[in-house]
Amino acid sequence: MKIVKQHFHTNKNDTGSLTFLEAMRDIPFMVKRIYYIYDIAKEARRGFHAHKELEQYLICIHGECTILLDDGSEVREVNLNSPSEGLYVGPGMWREMHAFSHGAVLLVLASEYYDENDYIRKYQDFCNYIKEMAKK
Ligand code: TYD
């Protein structure tokens, strides 16, 4: 599995830091939707789904968290602990988010509007989907 964890341009000086990224330049899609996860309960695990088409960048803009990625044959865990780095999560990737630090904020940039039909929410369905895709 190829993990794409990217450092975004950051302007840092004595007064603070500013990170920026541009669609189709720093990330490979137009951003149609932004959402963020915060006020996360202690020990919470979230996600537990994959997408058929959606592309996303996950940026832990405050605190840290761990992202579990499972492509159907390999499982990797990635720690996000910097507001200047993002993790690309493409289609066909089961994800779980956990180990959120107190007050963590996870920002997500998404390539499409919200569409429940793009979700695969059962792990067995995900395994079947991956097998079907491999045949094509
Ligand atoms: P979900 O994607 O399951 O969250 P997580 O992966 O963090 O566990 O979304 C939780 C709920 O919010 C679900 O009922 C769908 C809704 N939702 C929207 O309406 N729009 C959105 O853009 C997102 C991401 C979720």
XYZ file of N, CA and C and ligand atoms in Angstrom:
433
model
N 0.855 -1.198 0.000
C 0.000 0.000 0.000
C 0.887 1.242 0.000
N 0.563 2.182 -0.870
C 1.349 3.416 -0.921
C 0.668 4.474 -0.031
N 1.388 4.945 0.958
C 0.851 5.981 1.846
C 1.280 7.347 1.310
N 0.309 8.198 1.010
C 0.645 9.554 0.540
C 0.367 10.542 1.670
N 1.454 10.874 2.362
C 1.368 11.856 3.441
C 2.183 13.052 2.956
N 1.521 14.180 2.898
C 2.108 15.307 2.176
C 2.297 16.524 3.085
N 3.444 17.169 2.923
C 3.676 18.428 3.654
C 3.185 19.573 2.800
N 2.348 20.404 3.328
C 1.844 21.549 2.567
C 2.744 22.767 2.816
N 2.659 23.692 1.846
C 3.470 24.918 1.973
C 3.138 25.579 3.311
N 4.170 25.956 4.012
C 3.940 26.601 5.305
C 4.828 27.828 5.434
N 4.196 28.899 5.814
C 4.902 30.151 6.037
C 5.001 30.342 7.551
N 6.227 30.289 8.045
C 6.422 30.345 9.490
C 7.346 31.503 9.829
N 6.946 32.306 10.776
C 7.865 33.337 11.279
C 7.618 33.547 12.765
N 8.175 34.580 13.315
C 8.098 34.792 14.772
C 6.667 34.948 15.259
N 5.784 35.373 14.348
C 4.410 35.658 14.788
C 3.487 34.447 14.659
N 3.949 33.394 13.970
C 3.095 32.215 13.841
C 3.306 31.490 12.537
N 2.416 30.551 12.256
C 2.540 29.727 11.049
C 1.266 29.794 10.225
N 1.430 29.683 8.931
C 0.302 29.694 8.005
C 0.546 28.599 6.967
N -0.398 27.692 6.853
C -0.272 26.602 5.878
C -1.330 26.782 4.806
N -0.958 26.531 3.558
C -1.925 26.680 2.472
C -1.749 25.587 1.441
N -2.849 25.298 0.757
C -2.790 24.341 -0.360
C -3.827 24.751 -1.379
N -3.527 24.439 -2.635
C -4.405 24.828 -3.725
C -4.890 23.599 -4.485
N -6.198 23.604 -4.783
C -6.793 22.500 -5.528
C -6.163 22.399 -6.906
N -5.920 21.166 -7.351
C -5.332 20.842 -8.661
C -3.854 21.252 -8.769
N -3.330 21.806 -7.720
C -1.903 22.145 -7.699
C -1.207 21.335 -6.614
N -1.658 21.523 -5.381
C -1.047 20.772 -4.281
C -1.782 19.473 -4.008
N -3.057 19.432 -4.346
C -3.820 18.187 -4.207
C -4.502 17.900 -5.554
N -4.746 16.619 -5.867
C -5.124 16.255 -7.239
C -6.611 16.332 -7.567
N -7.387 17.076 -6.786
C -8.818 17.190 -7.092
C -9.340 18.559 -6.677
N -10.492 18.914 -7.241
C -11.181 20.134 -6.819
C -11.910 19.816 -5.519
N -11.836 20.694 -4.568
C -12.504 20.452 -3.290
C -13.960 20.907 -3.400
N -14.885 19.950 -3.250
C -16.308 20.304 -3.316
C -16.928 20.369 -1.928
N -16.234 19.813 -0.953
C -16.838 19.723 0.388
C -15.730 19.711 1.421
N -16.017 20.393 2.516
C -15.096 20.412 3.662
C -15.894 20.009 4.882
N -15.351 19.138 5.697
C -15.986 18.896 6.992
C -14.909 18.683 8.034
N -15.290 18.787 9.284
C -14.299 18.606 10.337
C -14.930 17.906 11.522
N -14.106 17.128 12.174
C -14.545 16.302 13.298
C -13.865 16.855 14.549
N -14.643 17.116 15.567
C -14.103 17.730 16.788
C -15.002 17.352 17.967
N -14.656 17.795 19.167
C -15.408 17.380 20.377
C -15.457 15.851 20.456
N -14.376 15.237 20.142
C -14.352 13.777 19.995
C -14.264 13.122 21.370
N -15.139 12.158 21.588
C -15.178 11.478 22.886
C -13.898 10.685 23.096
N -13.510 10.556 24.363
C -12.311 9.795 24.727
C -12.426 8.378 24.180
N -11.361 7.871 23.650
C -11.308 6.489 23.135
C -12.197 6.249 21.907
N -12.774 7.295 21.357
C -13.703 7.094 20.229
C -12.985 6.560 19.000
N -13.681 5.712 18.271
C -13.216 5.252 16.944
C -14.298 5.658 15.972
N -13.910 6.211 14.859
C -14.873 6.661 13.858
C -14.482 6.111 12.494
N -15.295 6.453 11.518
C -15.016 5.987 10.162
C -15.744 4.679 9.907
N -15.002 3.594 9.854
C -15.573 2.263 9.594
C -16.322 2.258 8.271
N -15.696 2.781 7.241
C -16.305 2.731 5.915
C -15.229 2.939 4.851
N -15.624 2.654 3.620
C -14.787 2.974 2.457
C -15.667 3.739 1.480
N -15.026 4.332 0.467
C -15.784 5.022 -0.582
C -15.471 4.401 -1.930
N -16.449 4.457 -2.812
C -16.256 3.905 -4.156
C -15.517 4.892 -5.058
N -15.801 6.172 -4.930
C -15.221 7.182 -5.828
C -14.484 8.302 -5.105
N -14.929 8.601 -3.910
C -14.475 9.820 -3.215
C -12.967 9.840 -2.942
N -12.385 10.994 -3.164
C -10.996 11.241 -2.774
C -10.996 12.262 -1.639
N -10.101 12.074 -0.703
C -10.073 12.960 0.457
C -8.637 13.250 0.898
N -8.473 14.391 1.547
C -7.257 14.661 2.319
C -7.674 14.873 3.761
N -6.989 14.206 4.660
C -7.259 14.329 6.089
C -6.121 15.143 6.705
N -6.495 16.180 7.415
C -5.486 17.037 8.046
C -5.863 17.226 9.508
N -5.003 16.813 10.401
C -5.286 16.991 11.825
C -4.789 18.391 12.188
N -5.703 19.360 12.125
C -5.266 20.752 12.274
C -5.020 21.136 13.731
N -5.468 20.280 14.653
C -5.127 20.516 16.062
C -5.015 19.176 16.766
N -3.956 18.978 17.518
C -3.766 17.723 18.247
C -3.287 16.624 17.326
N -3.641 15.390 17.683
C -3.208 14.271 16.841
C -4.220 13.156 16.852
N -4.106 12.298 15.871
C -4.967 11.125 15.794
C -4.277 10.092 14.906
N -4.842 8.900 14.886
C -4.287 7.816 14.073
C -5.331 7.372 13.064
N -4.884 7.184 11.831
C -5.782 6.735 10.770
C -5.381 5.316 10.379
N -6.308 4.400 10.488
C -6.081 3.026 10.017
C -6.568 2.951 8.573
N -5.705 2.463 7.704
C -6.066 2.289 6.291
C -5.961 0.812 5.936
N -6.964 0.314 5.251
C -7.021 -1.106 4.887
C -7.477 -1.168 3.427
N -6.595 -1.688 2.564
C -6.954 -1.755 1.135
C -7.471 -3.143 0.747
N -7.746 -3.971 1.755
C -8.269 -5.307 1.487
C -7.192 -6.362 1.521
N -5.927 -5.921 1.416
C -4.853 -6.910 1.521
C -3.805 -6.494 2.550
N -3.793 -5.223 2.889
C -2.797 -4.728 3.847
C -3.432 -3.683 4.754
N -3.006 -3.664 6.003
C -3.505 -2.662 6.957
C -2.321 -1.826 7.423
N -2.472 -0.511 7.351
C -1.414 0.378 7.841
C -2.035 1.421 8.767
N -1.247 1.902 9.709
C -1.719 2.974 10.580
C -0.815 4.180 10.392
N -1.438 5.339 10.301
C -0.687 6.568 10.058
C -1.048 7.568 11.151
N -0.022 8.128 11.769
C -0.249 9.146 12.793
C -0.274 10.522 12.125
N -1.282 11.294 12.446
C -1.343 12.674 11.953
C -1.192 13.589 13.161
N -0.153 14.404 13.155
C 0.106 15.231 14.337
C 0.607 16.622 13.974
N 0.378 17.012 12.717
C 0.851 18.334 12.311
C -0.185 19.011 11.416
N -0.503 20.283 11.684
C -1.462 20.991 10.829
C -0.924 21.255 9.429
N 0.368 21.000 9.212
C 0.935 21.284 7.887
C 1.062 20.034 7.021
N 0.515 18.902 7.508
C 0.589 17.709 6.659
C -0.777 17.058 6.492
N -0.958 16.460 5.316
C -2.237 15.848 4.991
C -2.033 14.430 4.501
N -3.027 13.600 4.747
C -2.988 12.205 4.303
C -4.031 12.018 3.206
N -3.576 11.563 2.046
C -4.506 11.287 0.946
C -5.180 9.935 1.188
N -6.498 9.908 1.078
C -7.234 8.642 1.172
C -8.137 8.553 -0.053
N -7.813 7.618 -0.917
C -8.544 7.479 -2.173
C -9.659 6.460 -2.077
N -10.280 6.163 -3.224
C -11.377 5.193 -3.259
C -10.893 3.780 -2.906
N -11.829 2.952 -2.459
C -11.503 1.548 -2.191
C -10.585 1.355 -0.995
N -10.687 2.254 -0.038
C -9.821 2.170 1.147
C -10.687 2.230 2.415
N -10.676 1.130 3.156
C -11.392 1.122 4.436
C -10.626 1.994 5.423
N -11.304 2.874 6.153
C -10.603 3.745 7.106
C -11.286 3.757 8.467
N -10.448 3.830 9.473
C -10.927 4.029 10.845
C -10.036 5.093 11.461
N -10.653 5.988 12.225
C -9.879 7.037 12.887
C -9.963 6.810 14.396
N -8.823 6.879 15.071
C -8.833 6.629 16.511
C -7.641 7.308 17.173
N -7.500 7.083 18.476
C -6.401 7.669 19.269
C -6.364 9.192 19.107
N -7.533 9.800 19.153
C -7.603 11.262 19.085
C -7.106 11.840 20.403
N -6.240 12.833 20.335
C -5.828 13.519 21.556
C -6.970 14.440 21.998
N -6.933 14.844 23.264
C -7.987 15.711 23.788
C -8.033 17.016 22.985
N -9.187 17.373 22.483
C -9.333 18.621 21.730
C -8.911 18.535 20.275
N -8.603 17.329 19.795
C -8.147 17.188 18.402
C -9.227 17.634 17.418
N -8.776 18.194 16.304
C -9.691 18.597 15.220
C -9.159 17.992 13.928
N -9.987 17.184 13.289
C -9.591 16.547 12.030
C -10.381 17.190 10.893
N -9.649 17.850 10.010
C -10.246 18.526 8.858
C -10.187 17.596 7.650
N -11.275 17.528 6.902
C -11.302 16.659 5.721
C -11.698 17.471 4.488
N -10.887 17.365 3.443
C -11.187 17.992 2.155
C -11.651 16.884 1.233
N -12.813 17.053 0.615
C -13.391 15.962 -0.163
C -13.652 16.395 -1.598
N -13.521 15.426 -2.504
C -13.634 15.730 -3.938
C -15.079 15.800 -4.427
N -16.020 15.311 -3.607
C -17.428 15.276 -4.034
C -18.348 15.731 -2.913
N -19.560 16.108 -3.306
C -20.590 16.409 -2.319
C -20.942 15.128 -1.569
N -21.584 15.273 -0.443
C -21.976 14.109 0.348
C -22.937 13.231 -0.452
N -22.627 11.927 -0.492
C -23.486 10.994 -1.225
C -23.437 9.642 -0.510
N -24.496 9.324 0.182
C -24.520 8.075 0.956
C -24.307 6.858 0.047
N -24.691 6.964 -1.233
C -24.523 5.833 -2.167
C -23.057 5.524 -2.471
N -22.185 6.468 -2.151
C -20.757 6.244 -2.405
C -20.080 5.495 -1.242
N -20.825 5.324 -0.141
C -20.251 4.673 1.048
C -20.372 3.154 0.967
N -19.361 2.467 1.472
C -19.465 1.037 1.766
C -19.295 0.944 3.282
N -20.362 0.610 3.979
C -20.330 0.721 5.440
C -20.157 -0.610 6.174
N -20.246 -1.724 5.420
C -20.041 -3.020 6.090
C -18.714 -3.603 5.610
N -17.912 -4.092 6.557
C -16.576 -4.567 6.196
C -16.644 -5.727 5.205
N -17.621 -6.624 5.383
C -17.743 -7.750 4.451
C -18.075 -7.248 3.041
N -18.932 -6.241 2.951
C -19.257 -5.651 1.635
C -17.990 -5.062 0.996
N -17.156 -4.448 1.840
C -15.892 -3.876 1.350
C -15.006 -4.977 0.762
N -14.881 -6.089 1.498
C -14.042 -7.207 1.008
C -14.585 -7.723 -0.325
N -15.894 -7.848 -0.432
C -16.505 -8.317 -1.680
C -16.257 -7.315 -2.809
N -16.371 -6.036 -2.482
C -16.173 -4.968 -3.474
C -14.742 -5.009 -4.029
N -13.770 -5.181 -3.127
C -12.361 -5.238 -3.536
C -12.128 -6.435 -4.464
N -12.745 -7.568 -4.108
C -12.594 -8.779 -4.941
C -13.185 -8.551 -6.328
N -14.360 -7.924 -6.371
C -15.023 -7.639 -7.658
C -14.164 -6.701 -8.507
N -13.606 -5.684 -7.861
C -12.778 -4.695 -8.577
C -11.516 -5.358 -9.160
N -10.971 -6.316 -8.401
C -9.745 -6.988 -8.852
C -10.005 -7.816 -10.111
N -11.252 -8.285 -10.276
C -11.598 -9.095 -11.459
C -11.688 -8.243 -12.716
N -11.986 -6.939 -12.531
C -12.240 -6.065 -13.695
C -10.947 -5.650 -14.406
P -19.740 9.582 8.780
O -19.134 9.800 7.434
O -20.289 8.223 9.075
O -18.689 10.005 9.922
P -17.327 9.288 10.424
O -16.697 8.672 9.224
O -16.506 10.378 11.028
O -17.688 8.257 11.471
O -20.867 10.669 8.963
C -21.599 10.809 10.177
C -22.972 11.355 9.836
O -22.884 12.667 9.270
C -23.734 10.491 8.862
O -25.085 10.386 9.324
C -23.712 11.259 7.569
C -23.527 12.700 8.006
N -22.702 13.458 7.061
C -23.289 14.390 6.216
O -24.522 14.594 6.224
N -22.497 15.117 5.361
C -21.155 14.924 5.311
O -20.444 15.605 4.514
C -20.557 13.917 6.164
C -19.077 13.659 6.142
C -21.371 13.225 7.030
